[in-house]
XYZ file of C-alpha atoms in Angstrom:
454
model
C 53.495 92.305 52.888
C 53.250 89.975 49.863
C 55.426 86.841 49.950
C 58.213 86.482 47.372
C 57.288 84.285 44.364
C 58.329 80.632 44.495
C 60.808 80.308 41.611
C 61.085 77.071 39.632
C 63.547 76.458 36.774
C 62.774 73.639 34.313
C 65.954 72.370 32.672
C 65.200 69.872 29.861
C 66.398 69.707 26.266
C 63.083 68.132 25.190
C 61.011 71.217 24.276
C 57.686 69.377 24.288
C 58.305 67.764 27.674
C 59.489 70.994 29.303
C 56.305 72.701 28.054
C 54.237 69.857 29.556
C 55.878 70.346 32.965
C 55.511 74.127 32.681
C 51.779 73.835 31.923
C 51.194 71.451 34.810
C 53.093 73.562 37.363
C 51.566 76.828 36.119
C 48.234 75.682 37.545
C 49.576 77.089 40.809
C 49.579 80.891 40.316
C 52.167 81.317 43.100
C 54.863 79.629 41.006
C 57.196 81.701 38.848
C 58.437 79.403 36.061
C 61.336 79.564 33.602
C 62.399 76.970 30.986
C 65.944 76.236 29.861
C 67.071 73.771 27.192
C 70.782 73.706 28.035
C 72.924 73.746 31.160
C 74.730 76.847 29.912
C 71.471 78.840 29.746
C 70.502 77.701 33.241
C 73.910 78.537 34.755
C 73.615 82.089 33.395
C 70.443 82.605 35.459
C 71.466 80.959 38.746
C 71.991 84.419 40.257
C 68.179 84.654 40.399
C 68.355 82.038 43.185
C 65.494 79.697 42.201
C 63.864 77.642 44.940
C 63.697 74.509 42.798
C 65.339 73.242 39.594
C 63.955 70.215 37.772
C 66.953 68.666 36.035
C 66.843 66.332 33.052
C 69.687 63.943 33.805
C 70.617 63.471 30.123
C 71.469 66.899 28.716
C 73.398 67.310 25.438
C 75.973 69.779 26.782
C 76.579 68.595 30.368
C 76.435 65.453 32.450
C 73.720 65.450 35.160
C 76.351 64.968 37.897
C 78.244 68.070 36.775
C 75.089 70.188 36.580
C 73.965 69.117 40.067
C 77.405 69.886 41.503
C 77.504 73.359 39.916
C 73.996 74.226 41.135
C 74.668 73.124 44.737
C 78.039 74.923 44.831
C 76.552 78.206 43.652
C 73.128 77.968 45.372
C 73.225 75.459 48.275
C 69.616 76.274 49.250
C 68.212 75.497 45.791
C 66.582 72.069 45.734
C 67.259 69.918 42.663
C 64.791 67.289 41.424
C 66.351 64.854 38.944
C 64.051 63.740 36.135
C 65.442 60.817 34.152
C 64.269 58.500 31.411
C 66.018 55.553 33.072
C 65.155 53.758 36.289
C 68.694 53.241 37.584
C 68.650 52.688 41.348
C 72.442 52.993 41.776
C 72.497 56.318 39.902
C 69.519 57.610 41.876
C 71.122 56.754 45.225
C 74.408 58.360 44.170
C 72.665 61.606 43.107
C 70.665 61.751 46.336
C 73.913 61.413 48.287
C 75.351 64.306 46.288
C 72.510 66.623 47.267
C 69.561 65.952 44.936
C 66.210 66.274 46.708
C 64.442 63.556 44.673
C 64.877 61.304 41.651
C 61.787 60.913 39.426
C 61.556 58.576 36.438
C 59.828 59.934 33.324
C 56.439 58.266 32.854
C 52.762 59.227 32.821
C 52.790 59.872 36.596
C 55.797 62.216 36.536
C 53.789 65.505 36.572
C 51.785 64.393 39.634
C 54.878 63.162 41.489
C 56.673 66.385 40.635
C 53.714 68.449 41.902
C 53.727 66.549 45.204
C 57.500 66.825 45.664
C 57.526 70.575 45.006
C 54.694 71.049 47.513
C 56.832 69.329 50.163
C 59.812 71.528 49.274
C 57.656 74.627 49.487
C 56.446 73.609 52.962
C 60.067 73.139 54.046
C 61.036 76.536 52.641
C 58.157 78.191 54.525
C 59.244 76.413 57.694
C 62.830 77.593 57.240
C 61.639 81.168 56.725
C 59.489 80.908 59.854
C 62.438 79.600 61.879
C 64.632 82.420 60.587
C 61.957 84.956 61.502
C 61.577 83.460 64.983
C 65.341 83.607 65.497
C 65.341 87.249 64.472
C 62.487 87.942 66.891
C 64.336 86.132 69.675
C 67.429 88.189 68.901
C 65.379 91.385 69.175
C 63.680 90.161 72.341
C 67.021 89.533 73.968
C 68.641 92.747 72.826
C 70.515 94.009 75.896
C 68.375 97.115 76.271
C 65.194 95.017 76.119
C 66.412 92.548 78.724
C 67.795 94.955 81.298
C 65.742 98.128 81.454
C 67.363 101.217 82.906
C 70.066 103.800 82.321
C 71.757 104.078 85.704
C 75.544 103.901 85.878
C 75.564 100.420 87.489
C 73.409 99.087 84.646
C 75.590 100.705 81.984
C 78.513 98.743 83.438
C 76.449 95.547 83.161
C 75.729 96.292 79.473
C 79.459 96.731 78.822
C 80.287 93.368 80.413
C 77.455 91.602 78.560
C 78.769 92.974 75.277
C 82.250 91.611 76.012
C 80.779 88.245 76.983
C 78.715 87.983 73.781
C 81.782 88.526 71.590
C 83.725 85.576 73.026
C 83.194 82.055 74.352
C 84.654 82.846 77.766
C 82.921 81.296 80.774
C 80.681 83.861 82.467
C 79.804 84.077 86.149
C 76.749 86.181 86.972
C 76.473 87.351 90.556
C 73.442 89.027 92.019
C 70.720 88.846 94.611
C 67.563 86.842 93.973
C 65.263 88.666 91.570
C 67.902 90.776 89.812
C 67.469 88.977 86.452
C 70.422 86.605 86.234
C 68.799 84.176 83.779
C 67.656 87.007 81.509
C 71.267 88.172 81.287
C 72.426 84.632 80.472
C 69.854 84.340 77.664
C 70.799 87.742 76.282
C 74.477 86.768 76.154
C 73.624 83.517 74.354
C 71.243 85.045 71.787
C 73.732 87.785 70.956
C 76.672 85.393 70.578
C 77.890 83.288 67.648
C 76.113 80.314 69.272
C 72.644 81.869 69.018
C 71.393 79.322 66.458
C 72.324 76.416 68.742
C 70.450 75.328 71.898
C 70.230 77.347 75.096
C 69.733 74.991 78.057
C 69.035 76.249 81.576
C 69.453 74.168 84.725
C 68.557 75.350 88.229
C 70.978 73.312 90.309
C 69.164 74.122 93.554
C 65.830 72.819 92.226
C 67.026 69.290 91.401
C 67.239 66.610 94.131
C 70.800 65.664 95.052
C 70.394 62.060 93.893
C 69.198 63.133 90.416
C 71.516 66.021 89.575
C 74.299 63.874 88.082
C 71.911 62.131 85.717
C 70.266 65.452 84.848
C 73.555 67.065 83.891
C 75.429 64.160 82.294
C 72.699 61.700 81.297
C 72.527 57.979 82.013
C 72.617 54.624 80.269
C 69.813 52.075 80.293
C 69.885 50.109 83.554
C 72.257 52.545 85.286
C 69.902 52.614 88.272
C 66.372 51.577 89.233
C 63.964 53.293 86.873
C 66.536 53.909 84.118
C 64.546 52.039 81.457
C 66.313 53.707 78.543
C 69.300 55.871 77.720
C 68.833 59.554 78.476
C 70.938 62.445 77.253
C 72.009 64.961 79.884
C 71.779 68.733 79.727
C 75.388 69.080 78.583
C 74.711 66.942 75.511
C 71.480 68.846 74.838
C 73.467 72.083 74.899
C 76.141 70.855 72.486
C 77.343 73.696 70.208
C 75.197 76.075 72.277
C 75.102 77.378 75.849
C 74.361 75.733 79.179
C 73.293 78.008 82.031
C 73.850 76.605 85.518
C 71.826 78.708 87.932
C 72.623 78.642 91.659
C 75.934 76.881 90.999
C 76.891 77.485 94.625
C 74.383 74.787 95.609
C 76.154 72.032 93.628
C 77.150 69.144 95.865
C 80.910 68.937 96.491
C 80.953 65.336 95.252
C 79.809 66.488 91.798
C 82.071 69.504 91.589
C 85.029 67.317 90.580
C 83.051 65.808 87.713
C 81.970 69.252 86.519
C 85.587 70.406 86.649
C 86.596 67.484 84.430
C 83.898 68.369 81.920
C 85.164 71.957 81.760
C 88.781 70.856 81.359
C 88.381 67.915 78.975
C 85.212 69.032 77.150
C 83.755 65.557 77.441
C 81.254 63.717 79.644
C 80.500 60.152 80.695
C 76.890 59.183 81.239
C 75.943 57.599 84.554
C 76.375 53.826 84.243
C 78.403 54.082 81.049
C 82.050 53.889 80.007
C 81.795 55.769 76.731
C 83.341 59.235 76.638
C 81.150 61.741 74.793
C 82.714 65.002 73.534
C 80.680 68.147 74.250
C 81.112 71.728 73.116
C 78.921 73.881 75.332
C 79.569 77.434 76.442
C 79.227 77.700 80.236
C 77.377 80.488 82.017
C 76.856 80.145 85.762
C 74.976 82.280 88.266
C 74.769 82.481 92.020
C 73.555 84.752 94.785
C 76.335 83.452 97.014
C 79.872 84.762 97.402
C 81.789 81.845 95.880
C 85.112 83.097 97.236
C 83.654 82.848 100.739
C 82.248 79.408 99.926
C 85.771 78.310 98.930
C 87.170 79.584 102.254
C 84.441 77.724 104.137
C 85.210 74.469 102.317
C 81.868 74.342 100.486
C 83.240 74.940 96.989
C 86.332 73.581 95.261
C 89.001 76.206 94.710
C 90.100 74.749 91.345
C 86.492 74.777 90.086
C 86.026 78.322 91.372
C 88.935 79.599 89.278
C 87.817 77.567 86.289
C 84.338 79.080 86.439
C 85.373 82.620 87.285
C 85.898 83.693 83.685
C 84.212 87.016 83.027
C 82.312 88.244 86.094
C 79.019 90.101 85.592
C 77.741 91.713 88.785
C 74.049 92.595 88.763
C 73.351 95.456 91.177
C 70.380 95.204 93.543
C 67.443 97.415 92.615
C 67.989 99.652 95.666
C 71.328 100.756 94.132
C 69.855 101.681 90.757
C 68.200 104.987 91.657
C 65.705 106.267 89.106
C 65.752 102.907 87.283
C 63.047 101.968 89.777
C 60.648 104.418 88.130
C 61.720 103.460 84.596
C 61.060 99.795 85.388
C 57.789 100.601 87.141
C 56.526 102.474 84.072
C 57.553 99.568 81.841
C 55.725 97.020 84.016
C 52.618 99.234 84.228
C 52.434 99.569 80.438
C 53.087 95.873 79.808
C 50.530 94.688 82.383
C 47.883 97.142 81.165
C 48.381 96.037 77.553
C 48.247 92.321 78.421
C 45.014 92.767 80.369
C 43.268 95.308 78.135
C 43.354 98.032 80.787
C 43.649 101.775 80.298
C 47.128 103.194 80.715
C 47.923 104.443 84.186
C 50.694 106.600 85.574
C 52.304 106.981 88.985
C 51.410 109.977 91.110
C 54.257 111.942 92.642
C 53.515 110.484 96.074
C 53.470 106.940 94.642
C 56.806 107.540 92.950
C 58.283 108.810 96.182
C 56.999 105.781 98.055
C 58.632 103.431 95.561
C 61.931 105.327 95.668
C 62.002 105.174 99.469
C 61.717 101.369 99.526
C 64.738 99.048 99.379
C 63.122 96.145 97.456
C 64.639 93.045 99.062
C 63.020 91.033 96.259
C 64.557 93.330 93.631
C 63.024 93.638 90.146
C 60.774 90.639 90.681
C 59.234 92.281 93.751
C 58.830 95.646 92.008
C 56.909 93.987 89.192
C 54.525 92.262 91.608
C 53.937 95.489 93.566
C 53.303 97.559 90.455
C 50.966 95.035 88.813
C 48.874 94.878 91.981
C 48.799 98.686 92.076
C 47.405 98.794 88.532
C 44.565 96.508 89.608
C 43.846 98.437 92.796
C 43.967 101.939 91.306
C 40.534 103.474 90.759
C 41.872 106.508 88.908
C 44.112 107.186 85.931
C 46.933 107.821 88.350
C 48.230 105.196 90.763
C 48.138 106.743 94.211
C 50.372 106.182 97.199
C 47.804 103.985 98.949
C 47.712 101.692 95.885
C 51.376 100.829 96.453
C 51.364 97.936 98.915
C 54.734 97.437 100.590
C 55.116 94.783 103.260
C 55.497 96.610 106.558
C 57.830 93.926 107.873
C 60.120 94.284 104.893
C 60.045 98.062 105.132
C 61.271 97.989 108.721
C 63.685 95.158 108.120
C 65.393 96.904 105.207
C 65.465 100.398 106.660
C 69.249 100.196 107.145
C 69.924 98.148 103.994
C 71.242 101.180 102.116
C 73.935 103.571 103.211
C 72.545 107.123 103.420
C 73.258 110.364 105.203
C 72.005 110.992 108.735
C 69.701 113.661 107.318
C 68.145 111.166 104.903
C 67.572 108.652 107.700
C 66.070 111.384 109.896
C 63.726 112.520 107.134
C 62.509 108.984 106.533
C 61.915 108.373 110.246
C 59.829 111.527 110.556
C 57.898 110.702 107.363
C 57.101 107.211 108.645
C 55.800 108.591 111.934
C 53.692 111.176 110.098
C 52.210 108.437 107.893
C 51.595 106.215 110.904
C 49.914 108.884 113.070
C 47.694 110.488 110.421
C 50.013 113.479 109.869
C 49.478 114.843 113.398
C 52.543 117.103 113.557
C 52.217 117.947 117.251
C 51.853 114.304 118.255
C 54.840 113.227 116.081
C 57.005 116.074 117.439
C 56.230 114.941 120.961
C 56.738 111.273 120.100
C 60.165 111.899 118.543
C 61.120 114.614 120.999
C 61.843 117.215 118.303
C 60.496 120.706 117.761
C 57.270 121.030 115.794
C 58.855 123.984 113.966
C 61.467 121.565 112.574
C 58.753 119.376 111.062
C 56.836 122.382 109.668
C 60.017 123.734 108.096
C 60.752 120.358 106.429
C 57.186 120.247 105.107
C 57.555 123.766 103.714
C 60.827 122.736 102.041
C 59.046 119.697 100.524
C 61.345 117.322 102.388
C 58.249 115.830 104.005
C 54.753 115.313 102.619
C 51.440 115.379 104.480
C 47.885 114.627 103.449
C 44.663 116.315 104.447
C 42.898 114.065 106.931
């Protein structure tokens, strides 16, 4: 797609001089130029939103101050370059304070200086456009449906809560097991909120040594402790006007919980070793895999901080409670991994799908991704087979009772595991489990159990 032309207005009542500037700037074919000999003519065309206006300070119909003010009021993004016949430092400084980009004195070097200044402006405009584009891409990347993939009922409830969180500045507490995607949810809330253009700062409380966490969060002054050779801003100051995400908040030392509470209440911090109070405006999102209410009862978490943080709760369900989302996620990970590594697209066989659905995924989405990516590498065919799905035997046994199911479902899984283990020898399994072989054959016929030719 072709870029929009870079529009430059030349406003000068000296016809010969305006033509000189026009000729010089027209050497760049990307510039779209227009000349005006009065402020009135220029004002009538401001709706065209020029990128730059070169302004002769001494116009017959308007004072340069008035023209600059009108331009910046109507088009704040338009850069104004003052071109004057007088070298008046006080006037130049005053105009720069009022929003002029540069002040150039008319002499033989003016065209070259103007060329250089406009090039700098154009670079800045391109940078601004690039930043805007990146922000749009980030917004799309963190669209709720791109962050949390699935359409199960538990996930639909999560979407609803994320939407409510994004529309307000309420503190958000995200609860969920390890690997459920708590930080992705925090980012999605931030990049869909009114604070999306401000910083998003993430801090894993559990990953920072106890003796450093205070300095990390609130900053420190020079000489506050051994090794503090200069002032350092903390994460709260970095997140000013934006969002700070405190992951694993349940691991925060009790001694620091009081200071965090004060920050939430007063919206101000004091750096370690300093007496100055610094105001901060950061939206708080916290996450934990712990039950904070239980931590309060056990004396590990301050009750007043717990209620202050509670805000809007977002509960991320474990993968084992999301049903067919397992297959939707698996397909997504297969496609993404294949694309990243230049591999042919693969699909899951029916047996592979069944194997995934029968597993409880103690590591949640993170574990599913690792399992599926390995399966893509191991698969020798277009379809990923059951034997390509590597589940840790220890985890499989350990999490057998992790989900609540019917007795029939448990029975079916037990029989299937024994069939898999003993090479689908129905007679041997029937004897081992002390059940009738006809029961197993009937379940196979009803497709409740699967066997392989061996």
